[in-house]
PDB file of C-alpha atoms in Angstrom:
ATOM      1  CA  MET A 200      11.614  -9.713   2.618  1.00 26.00           C
ATOM      2  CA  SER A 201      10.560  -8.292  -0.716  1.00 29.00           C
ATOM      3  CA  ALA A 202       6.913  -8.402  -1.714  1.00 35.00           C
ATOM      4  CA  ALA A 203       4.405  -6.335  -3.593  1.00 42.00           C
ATOM      5  CA  VAL A 204       0.814  -5.382  -3.044  1.00 45.00           C
ATOM      6  CA  ASP A 205      -1.445  -6.962  -5.634  1.00 42.00           C
ATOM      7  CA  PRO A 206      -3.271  -4.015  -7.302  1.00 40.00           C
ATOM      8  CA  SER A 207      -5.701  -6.408  -8.977  1.00 39.00           C
ATOM      9  CA  ALA A 208      -7.086  -7.676  -5.678  1.00 42.00           C
ATOM     10  CA  GLU A 209     -10.755  -8.660  -5.650  1.00 42.00           C
ATOM     11  CA  PRO A 210     -12.872  -5.470  -5.803  1.00 42.00           C
ATOM     12  CA  SER A 211     -14.925  -4.529  -2.772  1.00 40.00           C
ATOM     13  CA  ALA A 212     -18.727  -4.649  -2.868  1.00 45.00           C
ATOM     14  CA  ASP A 213     -18.913  -0.873  -3.293  1.00 47.00           C
ATOM     15  CA  GLY A 214     -16.424  -0.678  -6.151  1.00 56.00           C
ATOM     16  CA  GLY A 215     -12.939  -1.706  -7.150  1.00 76.00           C
ATOM     17  CA  PRO A 216      -9.729  -0.379  -5.639  1.00 93.00           C
ATOM     18  CA  SER A 217      -8.314   2.887  -6.940  1.00 95.00           C
ATOM     19  CA  ARG A 218      -4.645   3.342  -7.765  1.00 95.00           C
ATOM     20  CA  THR A 219      -2.747   6.618  -7.514  1.00 95.00           C
ATOM     21  CA  VAL A 220       0.918   7.579  -7.590  1.00 95.00           C
ATOM     22  CA  GLU A 221       2.106  10.131  -5.039  1.00 95.00           C
ATOM     23  CA  ILE A 222       5.122  12.329  -5.753  1.00 96.00           C
ATOM     24  CA  GLU A 223       5.564  14.791  -2.933  1.00 96.00           C
ATOM     25  CA  LEU A 224       7.884  16.646  -0.593  1.00 97.00           C
ATOM     26  CA  LYS A 225       7.308  16.950   3.160  1.00 97.00           C
ATOM     27  CA  PHE A 226       8.507  19.676   5.513  1.00 98.00           C
ATOM     28  CA  ASP A 227       8.484  20.294   9.247  1.00 98.00           C
ATOM     29  CA  VAL A 228       7.053  23.680  10.210  1.00 98.00           C
ATOM     30  CA  ASP A 229       6.718  25.569  13.493  1.00 98.00           C
ATOM     31  CA  ASP A 230       3.265  26.823  14.458  1.00 97.00           C
ATOM     32  CA  SER A 231       4.303  30.462  13.991  1.00 97.00           C
ATOM     33  CA  VAL A 232       5.396  30.050  10.351  1.00 98.00           C
ATOM     34  CA  ASP A 233       3.237  31.594   7.611  1.00 98.00           C
ATOM     35  CA  LEU A 234       2.689  29.993   4.220  1.00 98.00           C
ATOM     36  CA  PRO A 235       4.894  31.351   1.428  1.00 98.00           C
ATOM     37  CA  ASP A 236       3.642  32.888  -1.803  1.00 98.00           C
ATOM     38  CA  TRP A 237       3.218  29.710  -3.862  1.00 98.00           C
ATOM     39  CA  THR A 238       2.808  31.687  -7.105  1.00 98.00           C
ATOM     40  CA  VAL A 239       6.619  32.047  -7.199  1.00 98.00           C
ATOM     41  CA  LEU A 240       6.774  28.365  -8.212  1.00 98.00           C
ATOM     42  CA  PRO A 241       7.300  27.597 -11.912  1.00 97.00           C
ATOM     43  CA  GLY A 242       4.016  27.220 -13.763  1.00 98.00           C
ATOM     44  CA  VAL A 243       1.824  28.269 -10.812  1.00 98.00           C
ATOM     45  CA  SER A 244      -0.514  31.159 -11.617  1.00 98.00           C
ATOM     46  CA  ALA A 245      -3.001  31.002  -8.749  1.00 98.00           C
ATOM     47  CA  VAL A 246      -3.603  29.511  -5.322  1.00 98.00           C
ATOM     48  CA  GLY A 247      -7.071  28.155  -4.609  1.00 98.00           C
ATOM     49  CA  ASP A 248      -9.174  28.933  -1.574  1.00 98.00           C
ATOM     50  CA  PRO A 249      -8.290  26.979   1.587  1.00 98.00           C
ATOM     51  CA  GLU A 250     -10.204  23.717   2.022  1.00 98.00           C
ATOM     52  CA  LEU A 251     -10.466  22.462   5.615  1.00 98.00           C
ATOM     53  CA  ARG A 252     -10.433  18.681   6.161  1.00 97.00           C
ATOM     54  CA  ASP A 253     -10.709  16.881   9.494  1.00 96.00           C
ATOM     55  CA  LEU A 254      -8.969  13.529   9.063  1.00 96.00           C
ATOM     56  CA  ASP A 255      -8.905  10.570  11.439  1.00 95.00           C
ATOM     57  CA  ALA A 256      -6.703   7.616  10.481  1.00 96.00           C
ATOM     58  CA  LEU A 257      -6.017   4.267  12.123  1.00 96.00           C
ATOM     59  CA  TYR A 258      -2.838   2.503  10.980  1.00 97.00           C
ATOM     60  CA  PHE A 259      -2.532  -1.281  11.118  1.00 97.00           C
ATOM     61  CA  ASP A 260       0.345  -3.767  11.146  1.00 97.00           C
ATOM     62  CA  THR A 261       1.432  -7.054  12.711  1.00 95.00           C
ATOM     63  CA  LEU A 262       3.206  -7.260  16.077  1.00 91.00           C
ATOM     64  CA  ASP A 263       6.529  -7.651  14.277  1.00 93.00           C
ATOM     65  CA  PHE A 264       5.752  -4.790  11.838  1.00 94.00           C
ATOM     66  CA  ALA A 265       5.797  -6.990   8.741  1.00 95.00           C
ATOM     67  CA  LEU A 266       4.229  -4.271   6.602  1.00 96.00           C
ATOM     68  CA  ALA A 267       6.509  -1.473   7.773  1.00 95.00           C
ATOM     69  CA  GLN A 268       9.611  -3.614   7.312  1.00 94.00           C
ATOM     70  CA  SER A 269       8.613  -4.142   3.676  1.00 95.00           C
ATOM     71  CA  GLY A 270       7.953  -0.435   3.170  1.00 95.00           C
ATOM     72  CA  TYR A 271       4.139  -0.568   3.284  1.00 96.00           C
ATOM     73  CA  ALA A 272       1.513   1.245   5.336  1.00 97.00           C
ATOM     74  CA  LEU A 273      -2.094   0.150   5.839  1.00 98.00           C
ATOM     75  CA  ARG A 274      -4.695   2.552   7.178  1.00 97.00           C
ATOM     76  CA  ARG A 275      -8.372   3.355   7.414  1.00 96.00           C
ATOM     77  CA  ARG A 276      -8.964   7.078   7.098  1.00 95.00           C
ATOM     78  CA  LEU A 277     -12.168   8.976   7.758  1.00 94.00           C
ATOM     79  CA  GLY A 278     -12.829  12.484   6.496  1.00 93.00           C
ATOM     80  CA  GLY A 279     -11.625  14.215   3.357  1.00 93.00           C
ATOM     81  CA  PRO A 280     -12.256  13.367  -0.306  1.00 93.00           C
ATOM     82  CA  ASP A 281     -10.542   9.958  -0.168  1.00 92.00           C
ATOM     83  CA  ALA A 282     -11.993   8.449   3.000  1.00 93.00           C
ATOM     84  CA  GLY A 283     -11.506   4.702   2.965  1.00 95.00           C
ATOM     85  CA  TRP A 284      -8.919   1.937   3.338  1.00 97.00           C
ATOM     86  CA  HIS A 285      -5.510   2.631   1.825  1.00 98.00           C
ATOM     87  CA  ILE A 286      -2.324   0.669   1.246  1.00 98.00           C
ATOM     88  CA  LYS A 287       0.774   2.734   0.523  1.00 96.00           C
ATOM     89  CA  GLY A 288       3.704   0.979  -1.115  1.00 96.00           C
ATOM     90  CA  PRO A 289       7.441   1.555  -0.775  1.00 94.00           C
ATOM     91  CA  ARG A 290       8.836   4.832  -2.046  1.00 90.00           C
ATOM     92  CA  VAL A 291      10.716   4.328  -5.316  1.00 91.00           C
ATOM     93  CA  ARG A 292      12.623   7.248  -6.876  1.00 84.00           C
ATOM     94  CA  GLY A 293      10.452   9.699  -4.958  1.00 85.00           C
ATOM     95  CA  ALA A 294       7.131   8.118  -5.963  1.00 93.00           C
ATOM     96  CA  ARG A 295       4.783   5.975  -3.894  1.00 95.00           C
ATOM     97  CA  VAL A 296       1.827   3.937  -5.163  1.00 96.00           C
ATOM     98  CA  GLU A 297      -1.367   4.080  -3.101  1.00 97.00           C
ATOM     99  CA  ILE A 298      -4.248   1.644  -3.545  1.00 97.00           C
ATOM    100  CA  GLY A 299      -7.603   2.590  -2.020  1.00 97.00           C
ATOM    101  CA  TRP A 300     -10.937   0.956  -1.248  1.00 96.00           C
ATOM    102  CA  PRO A 301     -14.124   2.827  -0.299  1.00 93.00           C
ATOM    103  CA  LEU A 302     -15.642   2.459   3.138  1.00 91.00           C
ATOM    104  CA  ASP A 303     -18.399  -0.082   3.656  1.00 84.00           C
ATOM    105  CA  ALA A 304     -21.929   1.297   3.720  1.00 75.00           C
ATOM    106  CA  ASP A 305     -22.160   0.911   7.516  1.00 75.00           C
ATOM    107  CA  GLU A 306     -18.852   2.686   8.255  1.00 74.00           C
ATOM    108  CA  PRO A 307     -18.817   6.373   9.207  1.00 68.00           C
ATOM    109  CA  THR A 308     -17.505   8.761   6.567  1.00 66.00           C
ATOM    110  CA  GLY A 309     -16.625  11.699   8.808  1.00 64.00           C
ATOM    111  CA  ALA A 310     -13.867  11.869  11.410  1.00 56.00           C
ATOM    112  CA  GLU A 311     -15.978  10.542  14.282  1.00 57.00           C
ATOM    113  CA  ALA A 312     -14.634   6.996  14.655  1.00 56.00           C
ATOM    114  CA  PRO A 313     -14.091   5.382  18.048  1.00 55.00           C
ATOM    115  CA  GLY A 314     -10.580   4.927  19.375  1.00 60.00           C
ATOM    116  CA  ILE A 315      -7.908   2.300  18.940  1.00 65.00           C
ATOM    117  CA  GLY A 316      -9.461  -0.050  21.487  1.00 65.00           C
ATOM    118  CA  VAL A 317     -12.498  -0.722  19.296  1.00 70.00           C
ATOM    119  CA  ALA A 318     -10.765  -0.695  15.909  1.00 80.00           C
ATOM    120  CA  PRO A 319     -12.598  -2.211  12.947  1.00 88.00           C
ATOM    121  CA  ALA A 320     -11.461  -5.436  11.298  1.00 89.00           C
ATOM    122  CA  VAL A 321      -9.490  -5.079   8.076  1.00 94.00           C
ATOM    123  CA  PRO A 322     -11.811  -5.959   5.141  1.00 94.00           C
ATOM    124  CA  ASP A 323     -11.107  -9.233   3.368  1.00 93.00           C
ATOM    125  CA  ASP A 324     -10.271  -7.619   0.026  1.00 94.00           C
ATOM    126  CA  VAL A 325      -7.796  -5.238   1.663  1.00 95.00           C
ATOM    127  CA  ARG A 326      -6.212  -8.071   3.635  1.00 94.00           C
ATOM    128  CA  ALA A 327      -5.952 -10.148   0.450  1.00 95.00           C
ATOM    129  CA  ALA A 328      -3.919  -7.399  -1.224  1.00 95.00           C
ATOM    130  CA  VAL A 329      -1.121  -7.797   1.343  1.00 95.00           C
ATOM    131  CA  ALA A 330      -1.372 -11.578   1.727  1.00 94.00           C
ATOM    132  CA  GLU A 331       2.181 -12.050   0.424  1.00 93.00           C
ATOM    133  CA  ILE A 332       3.523  -9.865   3.221  1.00 94.00           C
ATOM    134  CA  VAL A 333       1.203 -10.506   6.162  1.00 92.00           C
ATOM    135  CA  THR A 334       0.431 -13.929   7.570  1.00 86.00           C
ATOM    136  CA  GLY A 335      -0.160 -13.050  11.224  1.00 87.00           C
ATOM    137  CA  THR A 336      -2.742 -11.026  13.086  1.00 91.00           C
ATOM    138  CA  VAL A 337      -3.114  -7.403  12.013  1.00 94.00           C
ATOM    139  CA  GLY A 338      -4.120  -4.776  14.556  1.00 94.00           C
ATOM    140  CA  PRO A 339      -3.963  -1.004  15.089  1.00 95.00           C
ATOM    141  CA  ILE A 340      -0.542   0.471  15.812  1.00 96.00           C
ATOM    142  CA  ALA A 341      -1.285   4.209  15.727  1.00 96.00           C
ATOM    143  CA  ARG A 342      -4.052   6.767  15.394  1.00 96.00           C
ATOM    144  CA  LEU A 343      -3.489  10.099  13.667  1.00 97.00           C
ATOM    145  CA  CYS A 344      -5.982  12.961  13.891  1.00 96.00           C
ATOM    146  CA  ASN A 345      -5.109  15.677  11.419  1.00 97.00           C
ATOM    147  CA  THR A 346      -6.575  19.134  10.930  1.00 98.00           C
ATOM    148  CA  ARG A 347      -5.621  19.760   7.304  1.00 98.00           C
ATOM    149  CA  THR A 348      -5.940  22.890   5.182  1.00 98.00           C
ATOM    150  CA  ALA A 349      -5.482  22.147   1.482  1.00 98.00           C
ATOM    151  CA  TYR A 350      -4.669  24.567  -1.337  1.00 98.00           C
ATOM    152  CA  ALA A 351      -4.755  23.846  -5.072  1.00 98.00           C
ATOM    153  CA  LEU A 352      -1.886  25.410  -7.021  1.00 98.00           C
ATOM    154  CA  THR A 353      -3.104  25.938 -10.579  1.00 98.00           C
ATOM    155  CA  ASP A 354      -1.591  26.988 -13.879  1.00 98.00           C
ATOM    156  CA  ALA A 355      -2.892  29.620 -16.300  1.00 98.00           C
ATOM    157  CA  ALA A 356      -5.333  27.118 -17.807  1.00 98.00           C
ATOM    158  CA  GLY A 357      -6.720  26.117 -14.422  1.00 98.00           C
ATOM    159  CA  GLY A 358      -4.960  22.761 -14.261  1.00 98.00           C
ATOM    160  CA  MET A 359      -3.696  21.588 -10.873  1.00 98.00           C
ATOM    161  CA  VAL A 360       0.087  21.754 -10.813  1.00 98.00           C
ATOM    162  CA  ALA A 361       0.260  20.653  -7.180  1.00 98.00           C
ATOM    163  CA  GLU A 362      -1.680  20.482  -3.958  1.00 98.00           C
ATOM    164  CA  VAL A 363      -0.235  21.988  -0.796  1.00 98.00           C
ATOM    165  CA  VAL A 364      -1.536  20.827   2.569  1.00 98.00           C
ATOM    166  CA  ASP A 365      -0.891  22.457   5.930  1.00 98.00           C
ATOM    167  CA  ASP A 366      -1.267  19.707   8.540  1.00 98.00           C
ATOM    168  CA  HIS A 367      -1.631  19.962  12.315  1.00 98.00           C
ATOM    169  CA  VAL A 368      -1.291  16.384  13.547  1.00 98.00           C
ATOM    170  CA  ALA A 369      -2.076  14.747  16.895  1.00 97.00           C
ATOM    171  CA  ALA A 370      -0.854  11.145  17.042  1.00 97.00           C
ATOM    172  CA  LEU A 371      -1.207   8.261  19.499  1.00 96.00           C
ATOM    173  CA  ASP A 372       1.278   5.366  19.534  1.00 96.00           C
ATOM    174  CA  ALA A 373      -0.816   2.296  20.384  1.00 93.00           C
ATOM    175  CA  ARG A 374       2.237   0.339  21.596  1.00 90.00           C
ATOM    176  CA  THR A 375       3.412   2.804  24.225  1.00 94.00           C
ATOM    177  CA  GLY A 376       0.530   5.249  24.688  1.00 95.00           C
ATOM    178  CA  ALA A 377       2.860   8.103  23.696  1.00 97.00           C
ATOM    179  CA  GLU A 378       1.158  11.166  22.238  1.00 97.00           C
ATOM    180  CA  ARG A 379       2.916  13.390  19.732  1.00 98.00           C
ATOM    181  CA  ARG A 380       1.894  16.630  18.021  1.00 98.00           C
ATOM    182  CA  TRP A 381       3.476  18.467  15.122  1.00 98.00           C
ATOM    183  CA  ARG A 382       2.843  20.639  12.092  1.00 98.00           C
ATOM    184  CA  GLU A 383       3.998  19.810   8.583  1.00 98.00           C
ATOM    185  CA  TRP A 384       3.519  20.850   4.974  1.00 98.00           C
ATOM    186  CA  GLU A 385       3.209  18.502   2.026  1.00 98.00           C
ATOM    187  CA  VAL A 386       3.535  19.530  -1.613  1.00 98.00           C
ATOM    188  CA  GLU A 387       2.200  16.819  -3.938  1.00 98.00           C
ATOM    189  CA  LEU A 388       2.334  16.993  -7.722  1.00 98.00           C
ATOM    190  CA  GLY A 389      -0.984  17.196  -9.575  1.00 97.00           C
ATOM    191  CA  PRO A 390      -2.145  16.266 -13.090  1.00 97.00           C
ATOM    192  CA  ALA A 391      -0.745  19.481 -14.608  1.00 98.00           C
ATOM    193  CA  ALA A 392       2.678  19.098 -12.996  1.00 98.00           C
ATOM    194  CA  PRO A 393       5.797  19.022 -15.178  1.00 96.00           C
ATOM    195  CA  ALA A 394       6.232  15.622 -16.815  1.00 91.00           C
ATOM    196  CA  ASP A 395       9.862  16.182 -17.763  1.00 93.00           C
ATOM    197  CA  ASP A 396      12.343  15.040 -15.104  1.00 93.00           C
ATOM    198  CA  HIS A 397      14.433  18.216 -15.344  1.00 96.00           C
ATOM    199  CA  GLU A 398      11.394  20.500 -15.112  1.00 96.00           C
ATOM    200  CA  ARG A 399      10.072  18.479 -12.184  1.00 96.00           C
ATOM    201  CA  ALA A 400      13.421  18.774 -10.409  1.00 96.00           C
ATOM    202  CA  ALA A 401      13.386  22.536 -11.011  1.00 97.00           C
ATOM    203  CA  PHE A 402       9.862  22.759  -9.613  1.00 98.00           C
ATOM    204  CA  PHE A 403      10.792  20.898  -6.437  1.00 98.00           C
ATOM    205  CA  ALA A 404      13.972  22.971  -6.065  1.00 98.00           C
ATOM    206  CA  ALA A 405      11.792  26.085  -6.137  1.00 98.00           C
ATOM    207  CA  VAL A 406       9.488  24.508  -3.529  1.00 98.00           C
ATOM    208  CA  VAL A 407      12.438  23.881  -1.209  1.00 98.00           C
ATOM    209  CA  GLU A 408      13.675  27.449  -1.695  1.00 98.00           C
ATOM    210  CA  ALA A 409      10.246  28.948  -0.951  1.00 98.00           C
ATOM    211  CA  VAL A 410       9.666  26.753   2.104  1.00 98.00           C
ATOM    212  CA  THR A 411      13.139  27.383   3.504  1.00 98.00           C
ATOM    213  CA  ALA A 412      12.741  31.140   3.055  1.00 98.00           C
ATOM    214  CA  ALA A 413       9.419  30.988   4.919  1.00 98.00           C
ATOM    215  CA  GLY A 414      10.992  29.129   7.860  1.00 98.00           C
ATOM    216  CA  GLY A 415      10.210  25.505   7.054  1.00 98.00           C
ATOM    217  CA  ARG A 416      12.768  22.693   6.967  1.00 98.00           C
ATOM    218  CA  GLU A 417      13.228  19.205   5.611  1.00 96.00           C
ATOM    219  CA  ALA A 418      11.007  16.662   7.374  1.00 97.00           C
ATOM    220  CA  THR A 419      12.771  14.649  10.050  1.00 94.00           C
ATOM    221  CA  SER A 420      10.607  11.558   9.461  1.00 94.00           C
ATOM    222  CA  ALA A 421       9.827   9.793   6.206  1.00 89.00           C
ATOM    223  CA  SER A 422       6.091   9.591   6.968  1.00 95.00           C
ATOM    224  CA  LYS A 423       3.462  10.606   9.488  1.00 97.00           C
ATOM    225  CA  LEU A 424       3.268   7.021  10.723  1.00 96.00           C
ATOM    226  CA  ALA A 425       7.016   6.895  11.356  1.00 95.00           C
ATOM    227  CA  ARG A 426       6.815  10.115  13.352  1.00 96.00           C
ATOM    228  CA  ALA A 427       3.783   8.878  15.297  1.00 97.00           C
ATOM    229  CA  LEU A 428       5.833   5.853  16.336  1.00 95.00           C
ATOM    230  CA  GLY A 429       8.852   7.959  17.304  1.00 94.00           C
ATOM    231  CA  TYR A 430      11.014   7.270  14.245  1.00 91.00           C
TER     232      TYR A 430
END
């Protein structure tokens, strides 16, 4: 089934949905591995101070995984600079569109939410954005608690070339009760990243070289949700 999230869905009471495009690489990393020197990457002059974020995300889908089968992910995430409800679209040529809504005024903003058994209802405006895909009941399928350390990689002018995050994830599969833990790195392009396709490819090739030399490896799962569910 092919369908698309409607990015012009009715805005929430606290503001309209945001729209961002993610272009990133993910890597699996053992706990003993140290971060590489990111200044070896093309255009990167400095690495910002580490920023600690405690993230707590509930992922939602139908019993037959209608969203996942169409390449989408729906979550409510607490903690970090983008706490709120998010819909991630299918990955196309390495890029993925994410639409976000802020939390309601009565929702917690830090990572102190109750567990899967008392999950919140999906807001009407968020549900409306996936109405083409989802017709049945939507409920929680996984919970991911992530201790994230983020680093801004900046150029000589101070622009953000990329953000690197070092994630330690603890996940619960709501279907089976299985718990999984892992560490991963993500390198996501920022506003000052190369716009040219060839320069972008060279940048990512340098990322892979630096990560591999440090002891990291290509991620075995396409997303955190897939890994939480054992895929």
